[in-house]
XYZ file of N, CA, C and O in Angstrom:
316
model
N 159.865 88.505 -7.419
C 159.075 88.393 -6.225
C 157.608 88.173 -6.605
O 157.020 88.960 -7.332
N 157.020 87.091 -6.135
C 155.626 86.813 -6.473
C 154.692 87.533 -5.508
O 155.011 87.744 -4.345
N 153.545 87.884 -6.023
C 152.565 88.575 -5.189
C 151.465 87.600 -4.788
O 151.058 86.740 -5.582
N 151.004 87.749 -3.570
C 149.887 86.944 -3.106
C 148.589 87.493 -3.686
O 148.470 88.698 -3.918
N 147.605 86.615 -3.913
C 146.318 87.134 -4.392
C 145.662 87.964 -3.288
O 145.926 87.758 -2.103
N 144.802 88.898 -3.658
C 144.143 89.702 -2.623
C 143.256 88.812 -1.746
O 142.707 87.815 -2.224
N 143.110 89.142 -0.478
C 142.288 88.320 0.405
C 140.820 88.384 0.001
O 140.342 89.410 -0.486
N 140.128 87.279 0.195
C 138.702 87.196 -0.115
C 137.942 87.240 1.211
O 137.964 86.281 1.973
N 137.272 88.358 1.479
C 136.544 88.514 2.728
C 135.049 88.254 2.584
O 134.276 88.578 3.466
N 134.650 87.673 1.454
C 133.226 87.375 1.294
C 132.835 86.235 2.237
O 133.659 85.399 2.601
N 131.587 86.233 2.647
C 131.099 85.222 3.590
C 130.911 83.894 2.888
O 130.351 83.815 1.805
N 131.335 82.845 3.556
C 131.101 81.495 3.067
C 129.705 81.071 3.491
O 129.275 81.338 4.615
N 128.994 80.412 2.633
C 127.654 79.923 2.959
C 127.661 78.431 3.286
O 126.606 77.809 3.354
N 128.847 77.866 3.509
C 128.907 76.463 3.927
C 128.219 76.318 5.283
O 128.357 77.186 6.153
N 127.468 75.238 5.491
C 126.738 75.066 6.756
C 127.626 75.155 7.996
O 127.236 75.767 8.993
N 128.832 74.599 7.947
C 129.706 74.650 9.125
C 130.183 76.069 9.409
O 130.382 76.452 10.564
N 130.354 76.881 8.374
C 130.761 78.272 8.577
C 129.609 79.095 9.147
O 129.816 79.945 10.018
N 128.401 78.842 8.667
C 127.225 79.511 9.228
C 127.083 79.163 10.710
O 126.792 80.032 11.536
N 127.286 77.889 11.034
C 127.172 77.442 12.428
C 128.209 78.144 13.304
O 127.899 78.581 14.417
N 129.431 78.287 12.821
C 130.467 78.977 13.578
C 130.091 80.432 13.806
O 130.283 80.965 14.905
N 129.520 81.103 12.803
C 129.086 82.490 12.976
C 127.962 82.593 14.001
O 127.922 83.524 14.811
N 127.051 81.623 13.998
C 125.950 81.604 14.965
C 126.503 81.462 16.383
O 126.046 82.147 17.305
N 127.488 80.590 16.570
C 128.060 80.405 17.906
C 128.797 81.658 18.370
O 128.718 82.031 19.548
N 129.495 82.328 17.475
C 130.157 83.581 17.842
C 129.130 84.642 18.238
O 129.321 85.384 19.203
N 128.015 84.707 17.511
C 126.961 85.660 17.854
C 126.345 85.311 19.213
O 126.032 86.202 20.004
N 126.180 84.014 19.503
C 125.642 83.589 20.804
C 126.578 84.032 21.928
O 126.123 84.469 22.992
N 127.881 83.947 21.708
C 128.846 84.414 22.702
C 128.705 85.923 22.900
O 128.605 86.407 24.027
N 128.657 86.675 21.810
C 128.588 88.133 21.893
C 127.305 88.622 22.541
O 127.299 89.608 23.263
N 126.199 87.914 22.292
C 124.887 88.355 22.774
C 124.430 87.660 24.049
O 123.363 87.975 24.564
N 125.199 86.691 24.539
C 124.801 85.966 25.739
C 123.605 85.062 25.525
O 122.884 84.727 26.464
N 123.380 84.639 24.281
C 122.244 83.769 23.964
C 122.517 82.358 24.487
O 123.614 81.830 24.302
N 121.541 81.724 25.139
C 121.757 80.368 25.632
C 121.940 79.369 24.484
O 121.390 79.545 23.396
N 122.718 78.344 24.758
C 122.945 77.260 23.799
C 122.566 75.936 24.458
O 122.394 75.862 25.669
N 122.429 74.900 23.640
C 122.140 73.567 24.144
C 123.297 72.637 23.822
O 123.831 72.654 22.714
N 123.648 71.839 24.823
C 124.679 70.812 24.658
C 124.154 69.566 25.363
O 123.883 69.615 26.563
N 123.978 68.487 24.613
C 123.487 67.227 25.172
C 122.189 67.440 25.957
O 122.005 66.888 27.037
N 121.296 68.284 25.433
C 120.008 68.506 26.054
C 120.002 69.460 27.234
O 118.955 69.714 27.823
N 121.158 70.013 27.592
C 121.247 70.955 28.714
C 121.440 72.371 28.184
O 122.144 72.584 27.203
N 120.816 73.316 28.867
C 120.955 74.735 28.493
C 122.195 75.300 29.177
O 122.371 75.143 30.382
N 123.050 75.933 28.389
C 124.323 76.476 28.875
C 124.553 77.845 28.242
O 123.782 78.282 27.387
N 125.638 78.497 28.640
C 126.087 79.739 28.009
C 127.559 79.570 27.618
O 128.327 78.944 28.339
N 127.911 80.151 26.498
C 129.283 80.071 26.009
C 130.154 81.050 26.787
O 129.800 82.214 26.966
N 131.289 80.565 27.240
C 132.277 81.408 27.920
C 133.368 81.835 26.945
O 133.766 82.997 26.899
N 133.872 80.884 26.154
C 134.995 81.138 25.249
C 134.820 80.320 23.979
O 134.358 79.188 24.032
N 135.221 80.906 22.864
C 135.273 80.190 21.591
C 136.705 80.270 21.097
O 137.306 81.338 21.083
N 137.252 79.130 20.703
C 138.615 79.067 20.195
C 138.572 78.506 18.770
O 137.925 77.489 18.527
N 139.235 79.178 17.857
C 139.276 78.722 16.464
C 140.721 78.660 15.995
O 141.528 79.528 16.335
N 141.034 77.626 15.233
C 142.373 77.483 14.684
C 142.298 76.745 13.348
O 141.339 76.056 13.070
N 143.339 76.937 12.566
C 143.417 76.229 11.284
C 143.687 74.755 11.524
O 144.483 74.389 12.380
N 143.015 73.936 10.732
C 143.225 72.482 10.770
C 143.257 72.009 9.324
O 142.221 71.684 8.754
N 144.440 72.035 8.741
C 144.537 71.711 7.322
C 143.907 72.831 6.512
O 144.213 73.988 6.696
N 142.949 72.502 5.667
C 142.286 73.509 4.841
C 140.987 74.008 5.436
O 140.185 74.614 4.741
N 140.734 73.771 6.705
C 139.482 74.212 7.314
C 139.762 74.891 8.650
O 140.889 74.908 9.107
N 138.727 75.425 9.260
C 138.837 76.037 10.578
C 138.177 75.095 11.582
O 137.045 74.668 11.392
N 138.888 74.780 12.626
C 138.400 73.920 13.700
C 138.028 74.810 14.874
O 138.836 75.629 15.299
N 136.802 74.682 15.389
C 136.344 75.536 16.474
C 136.029 74.700 17.704
O 135.419 73.646 17.604
N 136.449 75.207 18.867
C 136.189 74.564 20.155
C 135.467 75.576 21.026
O 135.791 76.757 21.024
N 134.466 75.096 21.778
C 133.659 75.953 22.637
C 133.892 75.563 24.091
O 133.987 74.375 24.416
N 133.993 76.558 24.946
C 134.064 76.337 26.393
C 132.827 76.982 27.003
O 132.480 78.115 26.657
N 132.159 76.259 27.891
C 130.938 76.752 28.514
C 131.241 77.382 29.861
O 132.239 77.043 30.511
N 130.384 78.285 30.298
C 130.559 78.939 31.592
C 130.596 77.897 32.702
O 129.737 77.013 32.762
N 131.622 77.973 33.549
C 131.740 77.091 34.695
C 132.245 75.694 34.399
O 132.232 74.830 35.271
N 132.696 75.439 33.161
C 133.172 74.101 32.800
C 134.428 74.233 31.933
O 134.371 74.798 30.845
N 135.576 73.707 32.389
C 136.812 73.851 31.628
C 136.970 72.826 30.493
O 137.973 72.826 29.798
N 135.963 71.981 30.280
C 136.049 70.933 29.260
C 135.795 71.505 27.865
O 134.755 72.130 27.627
N 136.708 71.296 26.916
C 136.467 71.774 25.549
C 135.403 70.922 24.859
O 135.329 69.710 25.062
N 134.562 71.563 24.062
C 133.489 70.882 23.334
C 133.617 71.248 21.860
O 133.748 72.430 21.518
N 133.550 70.243 20.987
C 133.587 70.517 19.555
C 132.361 71.341 19.163
O 131.233 71.040 19.567
N 132.564 72.365 18.373
C 131.501 73.286 17.988
C 130.269 72.603 17.383
O 129.151 73.024 17.672
N 130.417 71.552 16.558
C 129.213 70.933 16.000
C 128.271 70.330 17.051
O 127.101 70.087 16.765
N 128.753 70.114 18.271
C 127.912 69.540 19.330
C 127.102 70.599 20.071
O 126.293 70.272 20.941
N 127.305 71.866 19.731
C 126.635 72.979 20.409
C 125.627 73.593 19.450
O 125.939 73.855 18.285
N 124.396 73.838 19.932
C 123.394 74.476 19.101
C 122.689 75.576 19.888
O 122.745 75.593 21.123
N 122.066 76.491 19.187
C 121.311 77.549 19.852
C 120.113 76.954 20.557
O 119.483 76.021 20.048
N 119.778 77.493 21.735
C 118.572 77.059 22.413
C 117.378 77.561 21.604
O 117.339 78.702 21.173
N 116.427 76.692 21.393
C 115.236 77.050 20.630
C 114.342 77.968 21.449
O 114.159 77.751 22.637
N 113.782 78.970 20.803
C 112.859 79.866 21.455
C 111.462 79.256 21.448
O 111.052 78.660 20.448
N 110.708 79.369 22.539
C 109.338 78.837 22.532
C 108.495 79.556 21.482
O 108.654 80.749 21.269
N 107.614 78.794 20.864
C 106.750 79.389 19.811
C 105.447 79.858 20.388
O 104.962 79.429 21.345
């Protein structure tokens, strides 16, 4: 019987993984996001395996249309 290697729970520093963590934090904290120049709030985040990567889809409050996570960014704070 072969044993699986122990799971690696260290954080990935790949830009797409950082972006996914930022979007999850925006959902948890109610932070506004921007999509196509409009300010919105995240309602739901869905993540699933897609080959060797994680594919994330975002749903905005009041809109049932799925949006690819790379198209969503945090709203910039005024300086």
